[in-house]
mmCIF file of C-alpha atoms and ligand atoms in Angstrom:
data_model
loop_
_atom_site.group_PDB
_atom_site.id
_atom_site.type_symbol
_atom_site.label_atom_id
_atom_site.label_comp_id
_atom_site.label_asym_id
_atom_site.label_seq_id
_atom_site.Cartn_x
_atom_site.Cartn_y
_atom_site.Cartn_z
ATOM 1 C CA MET A 11 62.097 116.966 96.537
ATOM 2 C CA ILE A 12 64.553 117.727 99.374
ATOM 3 C CA ASP A 13 64.018 120.928 101.185
ATOM 4 C CA PHE A 14 67.593 122.324 101.337
ATOM 5 C CA ARG A 15 66.595 125.620 102.733
ATOM 6 C CA GLU A 16 65.026 123.968 105.541
ATOM 7 C CA LEU A 17 67.921 121.553 106.096
ATOM 8 C CA ALA A 18 70.347 124.574 105.960
ATOM 9 C CA ASP A 19 68.421 126.541 108.534
ATOM 10 C CA LYS A 20 68.211 123.556 110.872
ATOM 11 C CA TYR A 21 71.774 122.200 110.600
ATOM 12 C CA LYS A 22 73.783 125.239 109.163
ATOM 13 C CA THR A 23 76.285 124.992 106.276
ATOM 14 C CA PRO A 24 78.371 123.650 104.838
ATOM 15 C CA LEU A 25 76.467 120.532 105.164
ATOM 16 C CA TYR A 26 76.387 117.011 103.657
ATOM 17 C CA VAL A 27 73.056 115.542 103.085
ATOM 18 C CA TYR A 28 72.628 111.799 102.260
ATOM 19 C CA ASP A 29 69.378 110.287 100.922
ATOM 20 C CA LEU A 30 69.239 106.729 102.435
ATOM 21 C CA ASP A 31 66.152 105.739 100.247
ATOM 22 C CA TYR A 32 68.174 106.226 97.159
ATOM 23 C CA MET A 33 71.133 104.132 98.561
ATOM 24 C CA THR A 34 68.508 101.353 99.300
ATOM 25 C CA GLU A 35 67.321 101.459 95.670
ATOM 26 C CA ARG A 36 70.699 101.284 94.252
ATOM 27 C CA TYR A 37 71.686 98.430 96.610
ATOM 28 C CA ASN A 38 68.595 96.367 95.759
ATOM 29 C CA GLU A 39 69.127 97.005 92.038
ATOM 30 C CA LEU A 40 72.650 95.649 92.005
ATOM 31 C CA LYS A 41 71.882 92.774 94.305
ATOM 32 C CA GLU A 42 68.900 91.751 92.208
ATOM 33 C CA SER A 43 70.790 91.774 88.959
ATOM 34 C CA PHE A 44 73.342 89.193 90.431
ATOM 35 C CA LYS A 45 70.601 86.723 91.509
ATOM 36 C CA ALA A 46 71.470 83.911 89.075
ATOM 37 C CA ARG A 47 74.470 83.166 91.377
ATOM 38 C CA LYS A 48 75.372 83.269 95.033
ATOM 39 C CA SER A 49 76.684 86.729 95.629
ATOM 40 C CA ILE A 50 77.685 89.171 98.352
ATOM 41 C CA LEU A 51 77.865 92.894 97.887
ATOM 42 C CA CYS A 52 80.716 94.266 100.039
ATOM 43 C CA TYR A 53 80.191 97.981 100.236
ATOM 44 C CA ALA A 54 83.514 99.930 99.627
ATOM 45 C CA VAL A 55 83.518 101.714 102.897
ATOM 46 C CA LYS A 56 86.001 104.338 101.803
ATOM 47 C CA ALA A 57 83.416 105.807 99.438
ATOM 48 C CA ASN A 58 81.413 107.145 102.517
ATOM 49 C CA SER A 59 82.503 105.828 105.752
ATOM 50 C CA ASN A 60 80.122 107.353 108.130
ATOM 51 C CA LEU A 61 78.821 104.787 110.536
ATOM 52 C CA SER A 62 75.207 105.441 109.871
ATOM 53 C CA ILE A 63 75.872 104.970 106.194
ATOM 54 C CA VAL A 64 77.776 101.668 106.698
ATOM 55 C CA ARG A 65 75.049 100.551 109.278
ATOM 56 C CA HIS A 66 72.293 101.233 106.631
ATOM 57 C CA PHE A 67 73.989 98.918 104.088
ATOM 58 C CA ALA A 68 74.592 96.227 106.956
ATOM 59 C CA LYS A 69 70.919 96.146 107.711
ATOM 60 C CA MET A 70 70.300 95.281 104.009
ATOM 61 C CA GLY A 71 72.835 92.266 104.354
ATOM 62 C CA SER A 72 75.781 94.086 102.828
ATOM 63 C CA GLY A 73 79.321 93.101 103.539
ATOM 64 C CA ALA A 74 82.238 95.434 103.613
ATOM 65 C CA ASP A 75 85.460 96.104 101.503
ATOM 66 C CA CYS A 76 87.918 97.848 103.723
ATOM 67 C CA VAL A 77 91.232 99.381 102.851
ATOM 68 C CA SER A 78 92.589 100.002 106.357
ATOM 69 C CA ILE A 79 92.087 98.385 109.760
ATOM 70 C CA GLY A 80 90.276 101.541 110.713
ATOM 71 C CA GLU A 81 87.707 100.606 108.093
ATOM 72 C CA VAL A 82 87.635 97.052 109.281
ATOM 73 C CA ARG A 83 86.778 98.235 112.801
ATOM 74 C CA ARG A 84 84.072 100.484 111.316
ATOM 75 C CA ALA A 85 82.474 97.555 109.533
ATOM 76 C CA PHE A 86 82.406 95.603 112.800
ATOM 77 C CA LEU A 87 80.994 98.608 114.729
ATOM 78 C CA ALA A 88 78.377 98.977 112.030
ATOM 79 C CA GLY A 89 77.170 95.412 112.708
ATOM 80 C CA ILE A 90 78.605 93.732 109.601
ATOM 81 C CA PRO A 91 79.644 89.983 110.344
ATOM 82 C CA SER A 92 83.177 88.920 110.189
ATOM 83 C CA TYR A 93 82.393 86.566 107.394
ATOM 84 C CA LYS A 94 81.411 89.413 105.068
ATOM 85 C CA ILE A 95 84.364 91.671 105.675
ATOM 86 C CA ILE A 96 87.302 91.858 103.188
ATOM 87 C CA PHE A 97 90.651 93.760 103.692
ATOM 88 C CA SER A 98 92.220 95.141 100.535
ATOM 89 C CA GLY A 99 94.878 97.562 99.925
ATOM 90 C CA VAL A 100 98.441 97.769 98.581
ATOM 91 C CA GLY A 101 100.218 98.400 101.775
ATOM 92 C CA LYS A 102 99.064 96.708 104.968
ATOM 93 C CA SER A 103 101.112 97.089 108.077
ATOM 94 C CA ASP A 104 102.019 93.979 110.373
ATOM 95 C CA ASP A 105 99.737 95.278 113.002
ATOM 96 C CA GLU A 106 96.765 95.601 110.625
ATOM 97 C CA ILE A 107 97.385 92.076 109.120
ATOM 98 C CA ARG A 108 97.596 90.703 112.616
ATOM 99 C CA GLU A 109 94.322 92.261 113.750
ATOM 100 C CA ALA A 110 92.591 91.164 110.480
ATOM 101 C CA ILE A 111 93.648 87.605 111.084
ATOM 102 C CA GLU A 112 92.660 87.600 114.679
ATOM 103 C CA LYS A 113 89.315 89.073 113.802
ATOM 104 C CA ASP A 114 88.753 86.112 111.324
ATOM 105 C CA ILE A 115 87.399 88.285 108.537
ATOM 106 C CA LEU A 116 86.412 86.534 105.231
ATOM 107 C CA TYR A 117 89.685 87.071 103.558
ATOM 108 C CA ILE A 118 92.639 89.297 103.143
ATOM 109 C CA ASN A 119 93.139 90.613 99.578
ATOM 110 C CA VAL A 120 97.000 90.173 99.109
ATOM 111 C CA GLU A 121 98.505 92.526 96.516
ATOM 112 C CA SER A 122 102.158 91.303 96.239
ATOM 113 C CA GLU A 123 104.523 88.404 96.955
ATOM 114 C CA ALA A 124 106.131 90.217 99.716
ATOM 115 C CA GLU A 125 102.866 90.804 101.391
ATOM 116 C CA LEU A 126 101.918 87.029 101.061
ATOM 117 C CA GLY A 127 105.116 86.187 102.945
ATOM 118 C CA ARG A 128 104.113 88.722 105.778
ATOM 119 C CA VAL A 129 100.718 87.386 106.027
ATOM 120 C CA GLU A 130 101.983 83.781 106.289
ATOM 121 C CA LEU A 131 104.640 84.706 108.864
ATOM 122 C CA ILE A 132 101.918 86.511 110.993
ATOM 123 C CA ALA A 133 99.506 83.728 110.759
ATOM 124 C CA LYS A 134 102.297 81.290 111.845
ATOM 125 C CA GLU A 135 103.020 83.401 114.878
ATOM 126 C CA LEU A 136 99.251 83.511 115.803
ATOM 127 C CA ASN A 137 99.108 79.682 114.935
ATOM 128 C CA LYS A 138 96.087 80.445 112.712
ATOM 129 C CA VAL A 139 95.273 79.951 109.093
ATOM 130 C CA SER A 140 94.594 83.074 107.144
ATOM 131 C CA ARG A 141 92.233 83.054 104.411
ATOM 132 C CA ILE A 142 93.422 85.028 101.466
ATOM 133 C CA SER A 143 92.548 86.171 97.963
ATOM 134 C CA ILE A 144 94.963 87.572 95.497
ATOM 135 C CA ARG A 145 94.488 90.800 93.647
ATOM 136 C CA VAL A 146 95.153 90.170 89.914
ATOM 137 C CA ASN A 147 96.050 92.999 87.632
ATOM 138 C CA PRO A 148 94.739 92.027 84.160
ATOM 139 C CA ASN A 149 96.640 94.828 82.411
ATOM 140 C CA ILE A 150 93.561 96.163 80.934
ATOM 141 C CA ASP A 151 92.951 99.840 80.213
ATOM 142 C CA PRO A 152 89.675 100.718 81.980
ATOM 143 C CA LYS A 153 89.342 104.066 80.123
ATOM 144 C CA THR A 154 88.805 106.161 83.147
ATOM 145 C CA HIS A 155 90.718 109.067 84.879
ATOM 146 C CA PRO A 156 94.432 108.164 85.373
ATOM 147 C CA TYR A 157 94.085 108.882 89.102
ATOM 148 C CA ILE A 158 91.379 106.338 89.543
ATOM 149 C CA SER A 159 92.636 103.729 87.068
ATOM 150 C CA THR A 160 94.112 100.631 88.747
ATOM 151 C CA GLY A 161 94.298 97.831 86.274
ATOM 152 C CA LEU A 162 97.483 98.423 84.146
ATOM 153 C CA HIS A 163 100.780 96.844 84.923
ATOM 154 C CA ASP A 164 102.460 100.242 85.384
ATOM 155 C CA ASN A 165 100.352 101.196 88.428
ATOM 156 C CA LYS A 166 100.866 99.985 92.004
ATOM 157 C CA PHE A 167 97.962 97.620 92.431
ATOM 158 C CA GLY A 168 97.741 93.723 92.355
ATOM 159 C CA VAL A 169 100.045 91.347 90.577
ATOM 160 C CA ASP A 170 100.346 89.920 87.037
ATOM 161 C CA ILE A 171 98.768 86.658 86.056
ATOM 162 C CA THR A 172 102.041 84.756 86.282
ATOM 163 C CA THR A 173 102.934 86.079 89.456
ATOM 164 C CA ALA A 174 99.374 85.379 90.917
ATOM 165 C CA LYS A 175 99.683 81.583 89.864
ATOM 166 C CA ARG A 176 103.046 81.272 91.703
ATOM 167 C CA MET A 177 101.488 82.946 94.800
ATOM 168 C CA TYR A 178 98.348 80.522 94.727
ATOM 169 C CA ILE A 179 100.753 77.590 94.494
ATOM 170 C CA LYS A 180 102.737 78.848 97.488
ATOM 171 C CA ALA A 181 99.690 79.705 99.482
ATOM 172 C CA ASN A 182 98.091 76.158 98.749
ATOM 173 C CA ASN A 183 101.244 74.613 100.077
ATOM 174 C CA SER A 184 101.446 76.593 103.263
ATOM 175 C CA GLU A 185 99.744 75.272 106.554
ATOM 176 C CA PHE A 186 99.057 78.835 107.441
ATOM 177 C CA LEU A 187 97.344 80.107 104.257
ATOM 178 C CA ASP A 188 94.041 79.269 102.679
ATOM 179 C CA PRO A 189 93.631 80.540 99.229
ATOM 180 C CA VAL A 190 89.822 81.028 98.907
ATOM 181 C CA GLY A 191 89.510 83.961 96.507
ATOM 182 C CA ILE A 192 90.571 85.865 93.476
ATOM 183 C CA HIS A 193 90.140 89.535 93.120
ATOM 184 C CA PHE A 194 90.505 92.326 90.539
ATOM 185 C CA HIS A 195 89.506 95.952 90.482
ATOM 186 C CA ILE A 196 90.506 97.860 87.387
ATOM 187 C CA GLY A 197 89.506 101.391 88.237
ATOM 188 C CA SER A 198 86.688 103.609 89.373
ATOM 189 C CA GLN A 199 84.022 105.601 87.633
ATOM 190 C CA LEU A 200 84.053 102.907 84.780
ATOM 191 C CA THR A 201 81.472 103.540 82.032
ATOM 192 C CA GLU A 202 82.610 100.988 79.483
ATOM 193 C CA LEU A 203 81.664 97.418 79.760
ATOM 194 C CA LYS A 204 84.365 95.951 77.510
ATOM 195 C CA PRO A 205 87.343 96.391 79.961
ATOM 196 C CA ILE A 206 85.405 94.782 82.734
ATOM 197 C CA TYR A 207 84.326 91.856 80.640
ATOM 198 C CA GLU A 208 87.965 91.359 79.285
ATOM 199 C CA SER A 209 89.364 91.564 82.808
ATOM 200 C CA ALA A 210 86.769 88.839 84.065
ATOM 201 C CA GLU A 211 87.684 86.659 81.170
ATOM 202 C CA ILE A 212 91.438 86.861 81.983
ATOM 203 C CA VAL A 213 90.819 86.189 85.752
ATOM 204 C CA SER A 214 88.303 83.394 85.274
ATOM 205 C CA ASP A 215 90.776 81.801 82.850
ATOM 206 C CA LEU A 216 93.214 81.939 85.756
ATOM 207 C CA VAL A 217 90.593 80.304 87.943
ATOM 208 C CA ARG A 218 90.202 77.425 85.461
ATOM 209 C CA SER A 219 93.913 76.858 85.214
ATOM 210 C CA LEU A 220 94.071 76.773 89.032
ATOM 211 C CA VAL A 221 91.303 74.064 89.155
ATOM 212 C CA HIS A 222 93.589 71.827 86.944
ATOM 213 C CA ILE A 223 96.253 71.993 89.682
ATOM 214 C CA ASN A 224 93.614 71.097 92.333
ATOM 215 C CA ILE A 225 93.439 74.740 93.736
ATOM 216 C CA GLU A 226 89.677 75.288 94.039
ATOM 217 C CA LEU A 227 88.686 78.815 94.976
ATOM 218 C CA LYS A 228 85.329 79.808 96.386
ATOM 219 C CA PHE A 229 85.048 83.688 95.729
ATOM 220 C CA PHE A 230 85.280 85.463 92.555
ATOM 221 C CA ASP A 231 85.746 89.095 93.553
ATOM 222 C CA VAL A 232 85.043 91.467 90.796
ATOM 223 C CA GLY A 233 85.962 94.735 92.709
ATOM 224 C CA GLY A 234 83.839 97.881 92.432
ATOM 225 C CA GLY A 235 84.257 100.749 89.991
ATOM 226 C CA LEU A 236 80.740 100.986 88.389
ATOM 227 C CA GLY A 237 80.412 104.449 87.142
ATOM 228 C CA VAL A 238 77.597 106.874 87.812
ATOM 229 C CA THR A 239 76.318 110.005 85.998
ATOM 230 C CA TYR A 240 77.843 113.332 87.201
ATOM 231 C CA LYS A 241 77.163 115.304 84.010
ATOM 232 C CA ASP A 242 75.984 113.445 80.962
ATOM 233 C CA GLU A 243 78.036 110.156 81.245
ATOM 234 C CA LYS A 244 76.330 107.216 79.890
ATOM 235 C CA THR A 245 76.725 104.546 82.444
ATOM 236 C CA ILE A 246 76.790 100.637 82.257
ATOM 237 C CA PRO A 247 73.227 99.140 82.835
ATOM 238 C CA THR A 248 73.454 97.166 85.820
ATOM 239 C CA TYR A 249 72.050 94.030 84.235
ATOM 240 C CA GLU A 250 74.557 94.093 81.382
ATOM 241 C CA TYR A 251 77.338 94.487 83.821
ATOM 242 C CA THR A 252 76.376 91.421 85.974
ATOM 243 C CA GLN A 253 75.482 89.278 82.827
ATOM 244 C CA ALA A 254 79.025 90.100 81.347
ATOM 245 C CA ILE A 255 80.676 88.917 84.382
ATOM 246 C CA LEU A 256 78.534 85.925 85.126
ATOM 247 C CA GLY A 257 78.982 84.791 81.454
ATOM 248 C CA THR A 258 82.662 84.345 82.151
ATOM 249 C CA LEU A 259 82.208 81.933 84.947
ATOM 250 C CA LYS A 260 80.538 79.004 83.060
ATOM 251 C CA GLY A 261 81.332 75.726 84.615
ATOM 252 C CA LEU A 262 82.682 77.251 87.818
ATOM 253 C CA ASP A 263 80.936 77.072 91.123
ATOM 254 C CA LEU A 264 81.907 80.353 92.738
ATOM 255 C CA THR A 265 80.189 83.046 94.957
ATOM 256 C CA VAL A 266 80.487 86.389 93.208
ATOM 257 C CA ILE A 267 81.711 89.248 95.388
ATOM 258 C CA CYS A 268 81.261 92.852 94.146
ATOM 259 C CA GLU A 269 82.599 95.857 95.852
ATOM 260 C CA PRO A 270 80.447 98.897 94.918
ATOM 261 C CA GLY A 271 81.265 102.393 96.342
ATOM 262 C CA ARG A 272 80.402 105.138 94.196
ATOM 263 C CA PHE A 273 77.511 103.386 92.582
ATOM 264 C CA LEU A 274 75.597 103.059 95.928
ATOM 265 C CA THR A 275 76.437 106.591 97.434
ATOM 266 C CA ALA A 276 77.568 109.192 94.773
ATOM 267 C CA ASN A 277 74.294 110.423 93.587
ATOM 268 C CA ALA A 278 72.521 109.984 97.048
ATOM 269 C CA GLY A 279 74.646 112.814 98.525
ATOM 270 C CA TYR A 280 74.564 116.542 98.266
ATOM 271 C CA PHE A 281 76.890 119.122 99.518
ATOM 272 C CA VAL A 282 75.166 122.345 100.522
ATOM 273 C CA THR A 283 77.027 125.610 100.841
ATOM 274 C CA LYS A 284 75.953 129.256 101.326
ATOM 275 C CA VAL A 285 76.860 132.081 99.166
ATOM 276 C CA LEU A 286 79.053 134.636 100.936
ATOM 277 C CA TYR A 287 79.337 137.106 98.220
ATOM 278 C CA GLU A 288 80.044 137.666 94.541
ATOM 279 C CA LYS A 289 83.072 139.456 93.339
ATOM 280 C CA GLN A 290 84.550 140.586 90.019
ATOM 281 C CA ASN A 291 88.160 140.422 89.099
ATOM 282 C CA GLY A 292 88.877 141.704 85.720
ATOM 283 C CA GLU A 293 86.822 139.665 83.344
ATOM 284 C CA LYS A 294 86.171 137.054 85.890
ATOM 285 C CA LYS A 295 83.017 136.762 88.091
ATOM 286 C CA PHE A 296 83.546 134.743 91.268
ATOM 287 C CA VAL A 297 80.852 133.370 93.691
ATOM 288 C CA VAL A 298 82.619 132.882 97.149
ATOM 289 C CA VAL A 299 80.915 130.204 99.129
ATOM 290 C CA ASP A 300 81.378 128.950 102.808
ATOM 291 C CA GLY A 301 82.291 125.414 101.671
ATOM 292 C CA ALA A 302 85.755 124.603 100.392
ATOM 293 C CA MET A 303 88.200 122.061 98.986
ATOM 294 C CA ASN A 304 88.733 120.822 102.416
ATOM 295 C CA ASP A 305 85.084 119.744 102.451
ATOM 296 C CA LEU A 306 84.843 118.356 98.849
ATOM 297 C CA LEU A 307 88.235 117.808 97.124
ATOM 298 C CA ARG A 308 87.132 116.077 93.883
ATOM 299 C CA PRO A 309 87.102 119.328 91.595
ATOM 300 C CA ALA A 310 90.610 120.345 92.819
ATOM 301 C CA LEU A 311 91.965 116.874 92.867
ATOM 302 C CA TYR A 312 90.614 115.449 89.573
ATOM 303 C CA GLY A 313 89.094 118.468 87.859
ATOM 304 C CA ALA A 314 85.798 116.662 88.555
ATOM 305 C CA TYR A 315 82.585 117.944 87.425
ATOM 306 C CA HIS A 316 79.594 118.273 89.933
ATOM 307 C CA LYS A 317 76.290 119.654 88.798
ATOM 308 C CA ILE A 318 75.508 122.796 90.933
ATOM 309 C CA GLU A 319 71.982 124.125 91.663
ATOM 310 C CA ALA A 320 71.159 127.426 93.121
ATOM 311 C CA VAL A 321 68.429 127.821 95.796
ATOM 312 C CA THR A 322 67.581 131.503 95.288
ATOM 313 C CA ASN A 323 64.591 133.679 94.547
ATOM 314 C CA ASN A 324 66.526 135.300 91.765
ATOM 315 C CA LYS A 325 65.059 134.184 88.372
ATOM 316 C CA THR A 326 67.395 136.547 86.264
ATOM 317 C CA ASP A 327 69.557 135.326 83.399
ATOM 318 C CA LYS A 328 72.421 133.133 83.949
ATOM 319 C CA ARG A 329 76.138 134.313 83.739
ATOM 320 C CA LYS A 330 79.190 132.355 83.751
ATOM 321 C CA VAL A 331 80.832 132.277 87.120
ATOM 322 C CA ASP A 332 83.695 130.543 89.128
ATOM 323 C CA ILE A 333 82.359 128.973 92.316
ATOM 324 C CA VAL A 334 85.242 129.112 94.781
ATOM 325 C CA GLY A 335 85.757 128.462 98.532
ATOM 326 C CA PRO A 336 87.712 130.617 101.118
ATOM 327 C CA VAL A 337 90.744 128.430 101.286
ATOM 328 C CA CYS A 338 94.124 130.008 100.328
ATOM 329 C CA GLU A 339 94.722 127.854 97.243
ATOM 330 C CA SER A 340 93.781 128.586 93.541
ATOM 331 C CA GLY A 341 92.837 124.947 93.382
ATOM 332 C CA ASP A 342 89.934 125.749 95.729
ATOM 333 C CA PHE A 343 87.019 125.703 93.440
ATOM 334 C CA PHE A 344 83.874 123.697 92.862
ATOM 335 C CA ALA A 345 83.442 124.769 89.188
ATOM 336 C CA LYS A 346 84.817 127.066 86.598
ATOM 337 C CA ASP A 347 82.760 128.975 83.992
ATOM 338 C CA TYR A 348 79.546 127.645 85.224
ATOM 339 C CA ASP A 349 76.129 129.145 84.296
ATOM 340 C CA LEU A 350 74.434 130.416 87.307
ATOM 341 C CA VAL A 351 71.817 133.134 88.081
ATOM 342 C CA GLU A 352 72.897 136.222 90.109
ATOM 343 C CA LEU A 353 73.222 135.342 93.855
ATOM 344 C CA ASN A 354 72.651 137.174 97.084
ATOM 345 C CA HIS A 355 74.367 136.826 100.328
ATOM 346 C CA ASN A 356 72.938 133.568 102.125
ATOM 347 C CA ASP A 357 71.479 132.049 98.914
ATOM 348 C CA LEU A 358 72.400 128.348 98.779
ATOM 349 C CA LEU A 359 74.184 126.267 96.190
ATOM 350 C CA VAL A 360 73.534 122.513 96.243
ATOM 351 C CA ILE A 361 76.472 120.666 94.778
ATOM 352 C CA HIS A 362 75.214 117.306 93.555
ATOM 353 C CA SER A 363 76.776 113.821 93.336
ATOM 354 C CA ALA A 364 78.642 114.389 96.494
ATOM 355 C CA GLY A 365 77.863 111.144 98.433
ATOM 356 C CA ALA A 366 81.022 109.381 97.416
ATOM 357 C CA TYR A 367 84.638 110.490 98.021
ATOM 358 C CA GLY A 368 83.218 113.707 99.546
ATOM 359 C CA PHE A 369 83.331 114.021 103.214
ATOM 360 C CA GLY A 370 85.838 111.086 103.435
ATOM 361 C CA MET A 371 88.518 113.022 101.582
ATOM 362 C CA GLY A 372 87.869 116.050 103.810
ATOM 363 C CA SER A 373 90.592 117.657 105.817
ATOM 364 C CA ASN A 374 91.123 120.478 108.364
ATOM 365 C CA TYR A 375 93.329 122.580 106.075
ATOM 366 C CA ASN A 376 93.238 126.170 106.921
ATOM 367 C CA THR A 377 91.874 125.054 110.477
ATOM 368 C CA ARG A 378 88.513 124.605 109.026
ATOM 369 C CA GLY A 379 86.264 122.089 110.881
ATOM 370 C CA ARG A 380 84.724 119.490 108.681
ATOM 371 C CA SER A 381 81.216 119.957 107.746
ATOM 372 C CA ALA A 382 78.087 118.309 109.534
ATOM 373 C CA GLU A 383 76.574 115.193 107.955
ATOM 374 C CA VAL A 384 72.750 114.620 107.803
ATOM 375 C CA ALA A 385 70.818 111.592 106.547
ATOM 376 C CA ILE A 386 67.306 111.726 105.211
ATOM 377 C CA SER A 387 64.807 108.968 104.682
ATOM 378 C CA ASN A 388 61.129 108.948 104.308
ATOM 379 C CA GLY A 389 60.883 112.755 104.726
ATOM 380 C CA LYS A 390 62.792 112.704 108.129
ATOM 381 C CA SER A 391 66.340 114.131 108.595
ATOM 382 C CA LYS A 392 68.771 113.308 111.302
ATOM 383 C CA LEU A 393 72.292 114.498 112.054
ATOM 384 C CA ILE A 394 74.785 111.681 111.594
ATOM 385 C CA ARG A 395 77.932 113.494 112.354
ATOM 386 C CA LYS A 396 78.427 116.667 114.223
ATOM 387 C CA ARG A 397 80.176 119.658 112.715
ATOM 388 C CA GLU A 398 83.718 119.895 114.128
ATOM 389 C CA THR A 399 84.507 122.572 116.384
ATOM 390 C CA PHE A 400 87.727 124.461 116.929
ATOM 391 C CA GLU A 401 88.241 122.435 120.203
ATOM 392 C CA ASP A 402 87.980 119.225 118.160
ATOM 393 C CA LEU A 403 90.678 120.387 115.950
ATOM 394 C CA VAL A 404 93.293 121.223 118.569
ATOM 395 C CA ALA A 405 92.450 118.535 120.942
ATOM 396 C CA ASN A 406 95.406 116.265 119.956
ATOM 397 C CA GLU A 407 98.009 118.914 119.892
ATOM 398 C CA LEU A 408 100.593 118.927 122.720
ATOM 399 C CA GLU A 409 102.891 121.567 123.977
ATOM 400 C CA PHE A 410 106.467 121.296 123.361
ATOM 401 C CA MET A 411 108.373 121.711 126.600
ATOM 402 C CA GLU A 412 112.068 121.950 127.225
HETATM 403 C C1 PLP B 522 87.893 101.996 96.033
HETATM 404 C C2 PLP B 522 87.803 100.612 95.821
HETATM 405 C C3 PLP B 522 86.471 100.031 95.514
HETATM 406 C C4 PLP B 522 85.247 100.912 95.304
HETATM 407 O O1 PLP B 522 85.297 101.617 93.910
HETATM 408 P P1 PLP B 522 84.048 102.384 93.461
HETATM 409 O O2 PLP B 522 84.571 103.034 92.229
HETATM 410 O O3 PLP B 522 83.794 103.472 94.475
HETATM 411 O O4 PLP B 522 83.022 101.479 93.399
HETATM 412 C C5 PLP B 522 86.275 98.733 95.439
HETATM 413 N N1 PLP B 522 87.368 97.854 95.592
HETATM 414 C C6 PLP B 522 88.586 98.243 95.960
HETATM 415 C C7 PLP B 522 89.633 97.331 96.044
HETATM 416 C C8 PLP B 522 88.793 99.676 95.973
HETATM 417 O O5 PLP B 522 90.037 100.056 96.230
#
C-alpha cells in the first residue's frame, strides 16, 4: 500500500508517483517470456521519459526506442549503450538523422522512401554507413482507439510491403546503408492477439522473401503496443504474445526487438490531486481539483478512462460526479459521472494508470507549472523532477524591442 497522504504532504500536489518495483516486475516478466530467442527490450521512452525512469530500465539491461533526437540524448544520458538505441518516427529532420548516424546507434527505423534517400545522402556526407530498419505497415486493423492505431494503410506510419521490398533492395545496393532490421508497430493499447500475430506473419514472410535475394536481416522488431488494464480490459497474456510472434519466425535466425512503453509504466504510475471544492450546477455535481488536463491529458484527448480513488475520511454513500480541473476548457476533466463519496477541501484523489503518456503529454497551458514527479521503491520515496515554478515558465521569453 502506498501512503498517498504522506507523499502529498511531503511533495505537495498535483503529483506524479511511480512505483519502480512494479516496473521491474513487468520488465522481467516480458523479458523472460522471450527467452527462447535472443531478444532486446527497447523501452519506448516517450511513454515516460523521466531520466530516473529511463535509468531504471537501463540498469536492467533495457535498450531504448526513441522518436526524437531529444529522446536519443536522454537514452545516452541514462546510460543506455549506443548498440541498444533505436530511432523511429515518421518525420526526422536532417540534423536528427546526422546526429543519430554520428552517435552510431543500433539502427534508424526508416518510414518512407524519401527518408531512405535523406539517410543515404547524410551518411554519404559523413562518409559513414548507416544501419537501417524499415517500418512496414502490414495493413492490419489493430482494433484499438483510432488515435493510437498505426498499422493501416490510411495512416501516416511506415510503408507497404511492396515499397519496403524495393527499399531493401536499394539499401542493400548502397555503400552507405546497411539494412539490418525490419519493424512494425500497429498501434497502442492492443488487447487482441490476432492482429499482432497476422502482422508478424506478413512481416516474417517479407523477411523470408528477402533471404531469397540474399538480403539477410538481423533484427525482427515487433514494436510495442501491448495493452494494459485501465478499467476491465482483458489483456493479452505475455507468454501468448511472445509465443505467437516467435512462432512466425521458424527457420529464421533473428534477434527479436520489442518496444514496450505503456506495458511497463502505465499501471506503475499514479497522479495525485487535491480536492479544492465541490459545486453543483443544475443537475450536475462537480468536484474541482488542483490537477488539470495540462498535467494528464488522456481523458481530454482520447476520452480515456482512469480509475479514481478517494483518500478521505468520508464513508458516506457514493454519488455521480464530474471530476474537473481549473483549466478554462470544457475538455478539462478526469472523469464524468463517476461514483465517488462526498469530498472535503484538501481530500485527495488518486488517479490510477497514469505512468504512461501522463507527465510526458503535459504542458504549461494556462501558465500552470508541470507537476513534481516522485519515484518509490522498497518503501522509500524520492523526488525525480521538481515542480515547475513560475520563473521556469517565463525563463525563455524575451522582450520585443524596436
Ligand atoms: C509509441 C511507440 C511504442 C510504444 O507503444 P506502447 O503502446 O506504449 O507500448 C513503440 N514503438 C513505436 C515505434 C512507437 O511509436
